[in-house]
Amino acid sequence: MTDKEYIEKAEKNLIHTYNRYQIVLEKGDGVYLYDVNGKKYLDFTAGIAVYALGYNHKAYNDALKDQIDKLMHTSNYFYSPVLGEAAEKLTNASKMDRVFFTNSGTEAIEGAIKLARKYAFLRDGHTDHEIISMNHSFHGRSLGALSVTGNAHYQEAFKPLIGGVVFAEYNNLESVRSQITDKTCAIIMETVQGEGGIYPATEEFIHGVRELCDAHDILLICDEIQCGMGRTGTMFAYENYGIKPDIVTCAKALGCGVPVGAFGAVEKVAKALVPGDHGTTYGGNPFVLAAVSKVFDLFEEQKILENVKEVSAYLEEQLDALKDKYDFIIDRRGMGLMQGLECSIPVGPIIQKGLENGLILINAGTNIIRFVPPLIITKAHVDEMITLIQKCFV
Ligand SMILES: *Cc1c(COP(=O)(O)O)cnc(C)c1O
C-alpha cells in the first residue's frame, strides 16, 4: 500500500479528532523514525515525551517479549512477580509511599482527584470540597481531568463538568491564596507546565504553594505526567526544588511506549483509599509493568539523568544562540530536556517544514516550539537538530 492509501483508510474509519501530519510512520531506531517510504526523521518529540529510551531498544524489547511469552494480564485480583517490583521502583523514584497503576495520564489524574476528595471526606465528612487548578494547565480529556484543565476551549462543549474546581494564575502565589476557602482540599499543578507553553514553576511559587498547603491542610498534587521520569534531570521535577507533593501523577515516559500511568501518594493520604473505592481492569497488568520495571533499570544502567543534565545544558546554549540570531524568537525557557522556544509568529509552518526536512518537532500552543526528545540524545543530535531547524526558518 502507498502512504496515501494508508491515510485514506484511516481517515475513512476514524472519528476525526486529530489533524494528523500526512506521514505514515513505520519503525524507529534510537532517536530516528522512518516512514513507509523509508524517509528518515530526527525525532525531537519522542511521541510527546514518551519514548525516553529511544526506539527499538533491545533490552527493553526483550523484556517485553519475555513477559508476553509468560503472561500479559491477570486482573487486579491477583499478584504477579513484576507487580511489587515495579511498584517499589516507582515509590523509590518518586519518594511516595504507595502507588496505583493506571492506563494513561488522564486516569492518573482521575485517581488523584478521587484520592484527594476521599482524604478530605474522611477528615470532615463534607461532600463539597474544592480543588484549585491553574490557568493554561493541561491534565487530560476525561470529564474529571478536563474539569481541572485550565483551557475554556477544551471544556466549553462538554459542560457540565465536575463541580468544585476553581482556577488560579500559575506562578502567581497571591492568585492561589485568594482562591483558598475552608472547602479547599487540593491544589493541582504541573511542576513544569507543558501544553500551556513550557513554563517551569518559579522557586518562589512552588515553595509558596507548598507552605499554603501545609498551613491550611490542603493536599499538593504535582502532575508530572510530562515533566517526570528524568526529563528535567531529576527523576521527578519537584526534586529540583527540594519540595515533595502529597500526591504525584505520572505517565508518558513511565512505560516508554506501553500505555501505563500511575498516581502515588504519601502514606497518610494513600490510606484513604480502601478496597471498593477505585479500580481498573487493565491498569498495571504484567505486560506494562514488565516495561516499567525495565525502564527504571535502564535509566540507572544508562545513566539517563547524567545524560539529561549534560545534554540539556548544551541544548539550552544552542537554543539561546538561535534566539540571539533570529528576531522572531522571543524567549527560550524550560528545564532539562523539556524546552520551548516562544516565537512572535505561529510555529505550525516551521513544524511542517521540519517534517519536509526530516525533523520531528511539536508545538505547545500556537507560538511555541516544544523540544521533548528521547532522553538518550547526544550533543551531536542537538547539532543535527539545530542545523535542520534553521532550514525551516527561511
Ligand atoms: C499528556 C498529559 C496528560 C494526559 O495524559 P494522557 O496519557 O494523554 O491521558 C496529563 N497531564 C499532563 C501534564 C500531560 O502532559
Tab-separated table of C-alpha atoms and ligand atoms in Angstrom:
chain	number	residue	atom	x	y	z
A	1	MET	CA	0.000	0.000	0.000
A	2	THR	CA	1.122	3.576	-0.594
A	3	ASP	CA	1.149	6.179	2.158
A	4	LYS	CA	-1.889	7.841	0.536
A	5	GLU	CA	-3.808	4.565	0.789
A	6	TYR	CA	-2.873	4.071	4.460
A	7	ILE	CA	-4.029	7.615	5.207
A	8	GLU	CA	-7.307	7.239	3.304
A	9	LYS	CA	-8.157	4.010	5.093
A	10	ALA	CA	-7.527	5.623	8.472
A	11	GLU	CA	-9.460	8.791	7.680
A	12	LYS	CA	-12.416	6.829	6.328
A	13	ASN	CA	-12.775	4.836	9.530
A	14	LEU	CA	-11.675	7.069	12.396
A	15	ILE	CA	-13.605	9.767	14.215
A	16	HIS	CA	-11.854	12.898	13.080
A	17	THR	CA	-10.386	14.223	16.343
A	18	TYR	CA	-6.873	14.839	15.015
A	19	ASN	CA	-5.455	16.737	12.068
A	20	ARG	CA	-2.594	14.328	11.524
A	21	TYR	CA	0.539	15.052	9.533
A	22	GLN	CA	0.414	13.287	6.158
A	23	ILE	CA	3.125	10.853	7.182
A	24	VAL	CA	2.806	7.138	7.876
A	25	LEU	CA	5.447	6.074	10.370
A	26	GLU	CA	6.634	2.509	10.191
A	27	LYS	CA	9.572	1.954	12.509
A	28	GLY	CA	12.078	3.618	14.751
A	29	ASP	CA	15.663	3.183	15.837
A	30	GLY	CA	17.372	5.214	18.568
A	31	VAL	CA	16.317	8.827	18.053
A	32	TYR	CA	15.282	8.307	14.422
A	33	LEU	CA	11.934	7.399	12.914
A	34	TYR	CA	11.263	6.043	9.418
A	35	ASP	CA	8.101	6.390	7.345
A	36	VAL	CA	6.716	3.771	4.954
A	37	ASN	CA	8.708	5.323	2.106
A	38	GLY	CA	11.924	4.842	4.036
A	39	LYS	CA	12.371	8.544	4.779
A	40	LYS	CA	14.352	9.180	7.950
A	41	TYR	CA	13.391	11.712	10.651
A	42	LEU	CA	15.349	13.019	13.611
A	43	ASP	CA	12.798	12.901	16.416
A	44	PHE	CA	12.765	15.679	18.991
A	45	THR	CA	9.249	14.827	20.154
A	46	ALA	CA	9.524	11.193	21.306
A	47	GLY	CA	5.810	10.524	20.817
A	48	ILE	CA	5.141	13.501	23.120
A	49	ALA	CA	7.722	12.868	25.827
A	50	VAL	CA	7.048	9.126	25.895
A	51	TYR	CA	9.963	7.314	24.257
A	52	ALA	CA	12.629	8.362	26.768
A	53	LEU	CA	14.913	5.433	25.953
A	54	GLY	CA	14.601	5.802	22.183
A	55	TYR	CA	13.163	3.418	19.640
A	56	ASN	CA	13.890	-0.264	19.175
A	57	HIS	CA	15.839	-0.584	22.423
A	58	LYS	CA	17.000	-4.196	22.503
A	59	ALA	CA	16.965	-4.845	26.255
A	60	TYR	CA	13.577	-3.125	26.629
A	61	ASN	CA	12.104	-5.074	23.708
A	62	ASP	CA	13.479	-8.353	25.053
A	63	ALA	CA	11.967	-7.732	28.496
A	64	LEU	CA	8.562	-7.189	26.897
A	65	LYS	CA	8.841	-10.223	24.605
A	66	ASP	CA	9.788	-12.323	27.595
A	67	GLN	CA	6.727	-11.145	29.523
A	68	ILE	CA	4.416	-11.712	26.531
A	69	ASP	CA	5.504	-15.325	26.436
A	70	LYS	CA	4.703	-15.729	30.143
A	71	LEU	CA	1.562	-13.745	30.931
A	72	MET	CA	0.233	-10.378	29.809
A	73	HIS	CA	-2.768	-9.899	32.017
A	74	THR	CA	-4.057	-11.194	35.351
A	75	SER	CA	-6.784	-8.745	36.532
A	76	ASN	CA	-6.041	-6.894	39.730
A	77	TYR	CA	-7.482	-9.688	41.875
A	78	PHE	CA	-4.097	-11.459	41.662
A	79	TYR	CA	-0.440	-10.657	42.202
A	80	SER	CA	2.264	-11.151	39.615
A	81	PRO	CA	6.035	-11.302	40.184
A	82	VAL	CA	6.521	-7.940	38.494
A	83	LEU	CA	3.758	-6.113	40.445
A	84	GLY	CA	5.634	-5.389	43.657
A	85	GLU	CA	8.886	-4.930	41.772
A	86	ALA	CA	7.546	-2.136	39.544
A	87	ALA	CA	5.633	-0.516	42.418
A	88	GLU	CA	8.753	-0.491	44.606
A	89	LYS	CA	10.861	1.091	41.878
A	90	LEU	CA	8.253	3.814	41.375
A	91	THR	CA	7.796	4.547	45.085
A	92	ASN	CA	11.584	4.779	45.467
A	93	ALA	CA	11.950	7.087	42.473
A	94	SER	CA	9.040	9.359	43.385
A	95	LYS	CA	9.600	9.314	47.180
A	96	MET	CA	5.924	8.457	47.537
A	97	ASP	CA	4.873	5.644	49.880
A	98	ARG	CA	2.280	3.918	47.699
A	99	VAL	CA	1.237	3.934	44.054
A	100	PHE	CA	-1.741	2.866	41.933
A	101	PHE	CA	-1.155	1.954	38.271
A	102	THR	CA	-3.464	3.260	35.541
A	103	ASN	CA	-3.646	3.004	31.737
A	104	SER	CA	-2.973	6.655	30.981
A	105	GLY	CA	-2.110	10.049	32.349
A	106	THR	CA	-5.741	11.091	32.326
A	107	GLU	CA	-6.669	8.165	34.531
A	108	ALA	CA	-3.834	9.021	36.904
A	109	ILE	CA	-5.400	12.486	37.261
A	110	GLU	CA	-8.839	10.951	37.838
A	111	GLY	CA	-7.397	8.793	40.599
A	112	ALA	CA	-5.576	11.731	42.163
A	113	ILE	CA	-8.799	13.769	42.251
A	114	LYS	CA	-10.728	10.903	43.817
A	115	LEU	CA	-7.982	10.299	46.367
A	116	ALA	CA	-7.883	13.987	47.369
A	117	ARG	CA	-11.655	14.093	47.755
A	118	LYS	CA	-11.763	10.866	49.771
A	119	TYR	CA	-8.988	12.082	52.077
A	120	ALA	CA	-10.877	15.316	52.729
A	121	PHE	CA	-14.159	13.433	53.190
A	122	LEU	CA	-12.646	11.187	55.852
A	123	ARG	CA	-11.372	14.260	57.638
A	124	ASP	CA	-14.569	16.312	57.863
A	125	GLY	CA	-17.412	14.270	56.323
A	126	HIS	CA	-18.261	17.054	53.868
A	127	THR	CA	-19.019	16.427	50.186
A	128	ASP	CA	-18.476	19.894	48.758
A	129	HIS	CA	-14.688	20.104	48.615
A	130	GLU	CA	-12.894	22.330	46.162
A	131	ILE	CA	-9.760	21.871	44.079
A	132	ILE	CA	-7.648	24.783	42.921
A	133	SER	CA	-6.130	24.286	39.487
A	134	MET	CA	-4.097	26.589	37.237
A	135	ASN	CA	-4.985	28.572	34.141
A	136	HIS	CA	-3.290	27.238	30.984
A	137	SER	CA	-2.810	23.847	32.599
A	138	PHE	CA	-3.380	20.523	30.879
A	139	HIS	CA	-4.396	17.416	32.800
A	140	GLY	CA	-6.278	15.278	30.268
A	141	ARG	CA	-9.547	14.774	28.413
A	142	SER	CA	-11.866	12.701	30.595
A	143	LEU	CA	-14.551	14.732	32.348
A	144	GLY	CA	-12.706	14.831	35.672
A	145	ALA	CA	-9.315	15.641	34.163
A	146	LEU	CA	-10.923	18.128	31.774
A	147	SER	CA	-12.589	19.857	34.717
A	148	VAL	CA	-9.189	20.711	36.223
A	149	THR	CA	-7.716	21.665	32.832
A	150	GLY	CA	-7.444	25.444	32.584
A	151	ASN	CA	-8.438	25.766	28.943
A	152	ALA	CA	-12.003	27.003	28.299
A	153	HIS	CA	-11.823	25.974	24.642
A	154	TYR	CA	-11.355	22.289	25.549
A	155	GLN	CA	-14.196	22.461	28.103
A	156	GLU	CA	-16.934	24.504	26.509
A	157	ALA	CA	-18.974	21.891	24.592
A	158	PHE	CA	-18.725	19.241	27.292
A	159	LYS	CA	-20.330	21.011	30.225
A	160	PRO	CA	-21.493	20.384	32.861
A	161	LEU	CA	-18.108	19.284	34.174
A	162	ILE	CA	-17.393	18.091	37.711
A	163	GLY	CA	-18.023	20.803	40.264
A	164	GLY	CA	-15.819	22.274	42.925
A	165	VAL	CA	-12.948	23.399	40.708
A	166	VAL	CA	-11.578	26.949	40.765
A	167	PHE	CA	-8.652	28.373	38.808
A	168	ALA	CA	-5.667	30.482	39.754
A	169	GLU	CA	-2.764	32.029	37.834
A	170	TYR	CA	0.300	29.823	37.565
A	171	ASN	CA	3.413	31.351	39.140
A	172	ASN	CA	1.226	33.872	40.985
A	173	LEU	CA	1.056	32.976	44.654
A	174	GLU	CA	-1.431	35.712	45.564
A	175	SER	CA	-3.823	34.381	42.954
A	176	VAL	CA	-3.666	30.905	44.532
A	177	ARG	CA	-4.010	32.285	48.049
A	178	SER	CA	-7.125	34.243	47.066
A	179	GLN	CA	-8.863	31.046	45.895
A	180	ILE	CA	-8.381	29.162	49.160
A	181	THR	CA	-11.532	28.598	51.215
A	182	ASP	CA	-12.314	26.227	54.076
A	183	LYS	CA	-13.572	23.813	51.411
A	184	THR	CA	-10.265	23.589	49.540
A	185	CYS	CA	-8.953	20.020	49.616
A	186	ALA	CA	-6.196	20.134	46.985
A	187	ILE	CA	-4.105	22.286	44.700
A	188	ILE	CA	-3.188	20.616	41.419
A	189	MET	CA	-0.378	21.902	39.216
A	190	GLU	CA	2.128	20.736	36.656
A	191	THR	CA	5.617	21.200	38.080
A	192	VAL	CA	6.557	22.413	34.601
A	193	GLN	CA	3.536	23.409	32.501
A	194	GLY	CA	3.738	21.501	29.209
A	195	GLU	CA	0.871	22.065	26.766
A	196	GLY	CA	0.376	25.542	28.228
A	197	GLY	CA	3.729	26.678	26.844
A	198	ILE	CA	6.678	25.144	28.769
A	199	TYR	CA	6.581	27.230	31.929
A	200	PRO	CA	8.596	25.857	34.866
A	201	ALA	CA	7.232	26.773	38.288
A	202	THR	CA	9.302	29.500	39.892
A	203	GLU	CA	11.111	28.594	43.132
A	204	GLU	CA	9.098	31.199	44.978
A	205	PHE	CA	5.789	29.914	43.626
A	206	ILE	CA	6.214	26.202	44.286
A	207	HIS	CA	7.634	26.770	47.777
A	208	GLY	CA	4.825	29.243	48.466
A	209	VAL	CA	2.195	26.762	47.334
A	210	ARG	CA	3.760	24.041	49.498
A	211	GLU	CA	3.627	26.375	52.506
A	212	LEU	CA	-0.008	27.333	51.822
A	213	CYS	CA	-0.875	23.632	51.612
A	214	ASP	CA	0.859	22.907	54.926
A	215	ALA	CA	-0.755	25.873	56.655
A	216	HIS	CA	-4.300	25.022	55.510
A	217	ASP	CA	-4.151	21.201	55.476
A	218	ILE	CA	-4.508	21.149	51.682
A	219	LEU	CA	-3.001	18.399	49.506
A	220	LEU	CA	-0.478	19.367	46.844
A	221	ILE	CA	-0.893	17.323	43.664
A	222	CYS	CA	2.047	17.615	41.259
A	223	ASP	CA	1.195	16.487	37.736
A	224	GLU	CA	4.487	15.027	36.494
A	225	ILE	CA	2.983	13.194	33.540
A	226	GLN	CA	5.111	15.138	31.068
A	227	CYS	CA	7.937	16.593	33.158
A	228	GLY	CA	8.566	13.489	35.301
A	229	MET	CA	10.660	10.379	34.643
A	230	GLY	CA	14.015	12.076	34.277
A	231	ARG	CA	13.064	14.713	31.730
A	232	THR	CA	14.255	17.649	33.840
A	233	GLY	CA	17.453	15.975	35.052
A	234	THR	CA	15.956	14.510	38.222
A	235	MET	CA	13.548	11.562	38.262
A	236	PHE	CA	10.716	13.946	39.160
A	237	ALA	CA	10.807	17.680	38.507
A	238	TYR	CA	9.811	18.625	42.065
A	239	GLU	CA	13.158	17.251	43.256
A	240	ASN	CA	14.801	20.225	41.525
A	241	TYR	CA	13.005	22.481	44.003
A	242	GLY	CA	13.591	20.350	47.084
A	243	ILE	CA	9.864	20.011	47.752
A	244	LYS	CA	7.652	16.961	47.992
A	245	PRO	CA	3.994	16.853	46.927
A	246	ASP	CA	1.366	14.767	48.729
A	247	ILE	CA	0.131	13.178	45.511
A	248	VAL	CA	2.024	12.686	42.231
A	249	THR	CA	0.729	11.726	38.800
A	250	CYS	CA	2.954	10.073	36.253
A	251	ALA	CA	2.554	8.501	32.789
A	252	LYS	CA	4.139	9.254	29.377
A	253	ALA	CA	7.759	8.039	29.840
A	254	LEU	CA	6.850	5.701	32.716
A	255	GLY	CA	6.420	2.812	30.284
A	256	CYS	CA	8.417	4.296	27.378
A	257	GLY	CA	5.780	3.223	24.867
A	258	VAL	CA	3.293	0.924	26.597
A	259	PRO	CA	0.114	2.558	27.913
A	260	VAL	CA	0.706	2.980	31.628
A	261	GLY	CA	0.333	5.732	34.174
A	262	ALA	CA	0.243	5.937	37.934
A	263	PHE	CA	-0.662	8.101	40.844
A	264	GLY	CA	1.283	7.912	44.065
A	265	ALA	CA	0.809	9.410	47.489
A	266	VAL	CA	2.383	9.713	50.893
A	267	GLU	CA	1.169	7.161	53.431
A	268	LYS	CA	-1.329	9.297	55.376
A	269	VAL	CA	-3.079	10.223	52.118
A	270	ALA	CA	-2.738	6.882	50.299
A	271	LYS	CA	-4.516	5.002	53.068
A	272	ALA	CA	-7.713	6.993	52.432
A	273	LEU	CA	-8.491	4.671	49.521
A	274	VAL	CA	-9.691	1.216	50.562
A	275	PRO	CA	-10.958	-1.825	48.624
A	276	GLY	CA	-14.005	-0.855	46.582
A	277	ASP	CA	-13.043	2.811	46.190
A	278	HIS	CA	-11.147	2.594	42.937
A	279	GLY	CA	-10.182	0.046	40.315
A	280	THR	CA	-9.180	-0.794	36.762
A	281	THR	CA	-9.216	-3.951	34.653
A	282	TYR	CA	-6.025	-3.411	32.672
A	283	GLY	CA	-4.204	-0.917	34.886
A	284	GLY	CA	-0.761	-2.176	35.888
A	285	ASN	CA	-1.026	-5.558	34.215
A	286	PRO	CA	2.133	-7.716	33.975
A	287	PHE	CA	2.787	-6.656	30.377
A	288	VAL	CA	3.020	-2.917	31.096
A	289	LEU	CA	4.746	-3.421	34.443
A	290	ALA	CA	7.468	-5.502	32.798
A	291	ALA	CA	8.126	-2.349	30.770
A	292	VAL	CA	8.003	-0.054	33.811
A	293	SER	CA	10.384	-2.251	35.774
A	294	LYS	CA	12.840	-2.475	32.872
A	295	VAL	CA	12.633	1.268	32.269
A	296	PHE	CA	13.814	2.004	35.821
A	297	ASP	CA	16.704	-0.463	35.448
A	298	LEU	CA	17.764	1.007	32.121
A	299	PHE	CA	17.596	4.558	33.479
A	300	GLU	CA	20.236	3.514	36.008
A	301	GLU	CA	22.351	1.373	33.695
A	302	GLN	CA	22.462	4.043	31.013
A	303	LYS	CA	22.917	6.912	33.480
A	304	ILE	CA	19.983	8.734	31.896
A	305	LEU	CA	19.856	11.529	34.489
A	306	GLU	CA	23.532	12.369	33.951
A	307	ASN	CA	22.959	12.462	30.210
A	308	VAL	CA	19.944	14.754	30.568
A	309	LYS	CA	21.931	17.175	32.732
A	310	GLU	CA	24.842	17.268	30.331
A	311	VAL	CA	22.992	17.390	27.019
A	312	SER	CA	20.285	19.779	28.234
A	313	ALA	CA	22.897	22.360	29.211
A	314	TYR	CA	24.210	22.137	25.652
A	315	LEU	CA	20.696	22.255	24.153
A	316	GLU	CA	19.900	25.392	26.193
A	317	GLU	CA	23.091	27.042	24.931
A	318	GLN	CA	22.297	26.223	21.323
A	319	LEU	CA	18.660	27.347	21.625
A	320	ASP	CA	19.786	30.592	23.264
A	321	ALA	CA	22.111	31.142	20.306
A	322	LEU	CA	19.143	30.698	17.951
A	323	LYS	CA	17.193	33.217	19.992
A	324	ASP	CA	20.008	35.736	19.625
A	325	LYS	CA	20.258	35.091	15.897
A	326	TYR	CA	16.568	35.276	14.909
A	327	ASP	CA	14.353	38.251	15.742
A	328	PHE	CA	11.112	36.263	15.707
A	329	ILE	CA	12.283	34.092	18.639
A	330	ILE	CA	11.309	35.975	21.779
A	331	ASP	CA	12.055	33.562	24.582
A	332	ARG	CA	13.683	30.261	25.437
A	333	ARG	CA	12.560	28.552	28.598
A	334	GLY	CA	12.280	25.124	30.131
A	335	MET	CA	14.019	22.639	32.332
A	336	GLY	CA	16.298	19.814	31.232
A	337	LEU	CA	15.141	18.156	28.028
A	338	MET	CA	11.784	19.921	28.159
A	339	GLN	CA	12.357	23.198	26.362
A	340	GLY	CA	10.304	25.744	24.486
A	341	LEU	CA	11.114	28.488	22.003
A	342	GLU	CA	8.455	31.171	22.080
A	343	CYS	CA	8.058	32.896	18.724
A	344	SER	CA	6.275	36.047	17.625
A	345	ILE	CA	4.700	34.055	14.768
A	346	PRO	CA	2.621	30.848	14.599
A	347	VAL	CA	5.005	27.888	14.563
A	348	GLY	CA	2.806	25.482	12.548
A	349	PRO	CA	4.579	26.251	9.255
A	350	ILE	CA	8.003	25.743	10.886
A	351	ILE	CA	6.964	22.340	12.183
A	352	GLN	CA	5.579	21.416	8.757
A	353	LYS	CA	8.854	22.414	7.102
A	354	GLY	CA	10.678	20.387	9.740
A	355	LEU	CA	8.871	17.266	8.555
A	356	GLU	CA	9.857	18.006	4.959
A	357	ASN	CA	13.463	18.345	6.135
A	358	GLY	CA	13.394	15.181	8.235
A	359	LEU	CA	12.929	16.718	11.693
A	360	ILE	CA	10.034	15.974	14.037
A	361	LEU	CA	9.064	18.789	16.394
A	362	ILE	CA	5.852	19.625	18.208
A	363	ASN	CA	4.238	22.874	19.240
A	364	ALA	CA	2.909	23.877	22.667
A	365	GLY	CA	0.178	26.366	21.877
A	366	THR	CA	0.253	28.426	18.680
A	367	ASN	CA	3.557	30.228	19.125
A	368	ILE	CA	5.854	27.853	20.950
A	369	ILE	CA	8.092	25.160	19.510
A	370	ARG	CA	8.446	22.397	22.076
A	371	PHE	CA	11.520	20.175	22.407
A	372	VAL	CA	10.913	16.898	24.274
A	373	PRO	CA	13.400	14.488	22.657
A	374	PRO	CA	14.285	10.983	23.805
A	375	LEU	CA	16.484	11.308	26.906
A	376	ILE	CA	19.307	9.385	25.196
A	377	ILE	CA	20.151	12.163	22.724
A	378	THR	CA	23.752	13.285	22.397
A	379	LYS	CA	25.263	16.682	21.648
A	380	ALA	CA	25.683	15.514	18.040
A	381	HIS	CA	21.915	15.069	17.803
A	382	VAL	CA	21.457	18.596	19.154
A	383	ASP	CA	23.823	19.914	16.471
A	384	GLU	CA	21.911	17.986	13.815
A	385	MET	CA	18.611	19.421	15.055
A	386	ILE	CA	19.980	22.966	15.129
A	387	THR	CA	21.141	22.629	11.507
A	388	LEU	CA	17.821	21.166	10.379
A	389	ILE	CA	15.617	23.661	12.232
A	390	GLN	CA	17.370	26.605	10.614
A	391	LYS	CA	16.395	25.248	7.200
A	392	CYS	CA	12.795	25.687	8.386
A	393	PHE	CA	13.188	29.333	9.407
A	394	VAL	CA	13.594	30.614	5.835
B	1	LIG	C1	-0.198	14.212	28.465
B	1	LIG	C2	-0.592	14.822	29.747
B	1	LIG	C3	-1.732	14.375	30.457
B	1	LIG	C4	-2.686	13.356	29.910
B	1	LIG	O1	-2.080	12.110	29.746
B	1	LIG	P1	-2.736	11.037	28.734
B	1	LIG	O2	-1.828	9.837	28.855
B	1	LIG	O3	-2.757	11.644	27.376
B	1	LIG	O4	-4.101	10.729	29.230
B	1	LIG	C5	-1.973	14.942	31.704
B	1	LIG	N1	-1.147	15.873	32.227
B	1	LIG	C6	-0.050	16.318	31.575
B	1	LIG	C7	0.833	17.315	32.220
B	1	LIG	C8	0.245	15.816	30.307
B	1	LIG	O5	1.323	16.285	29.653
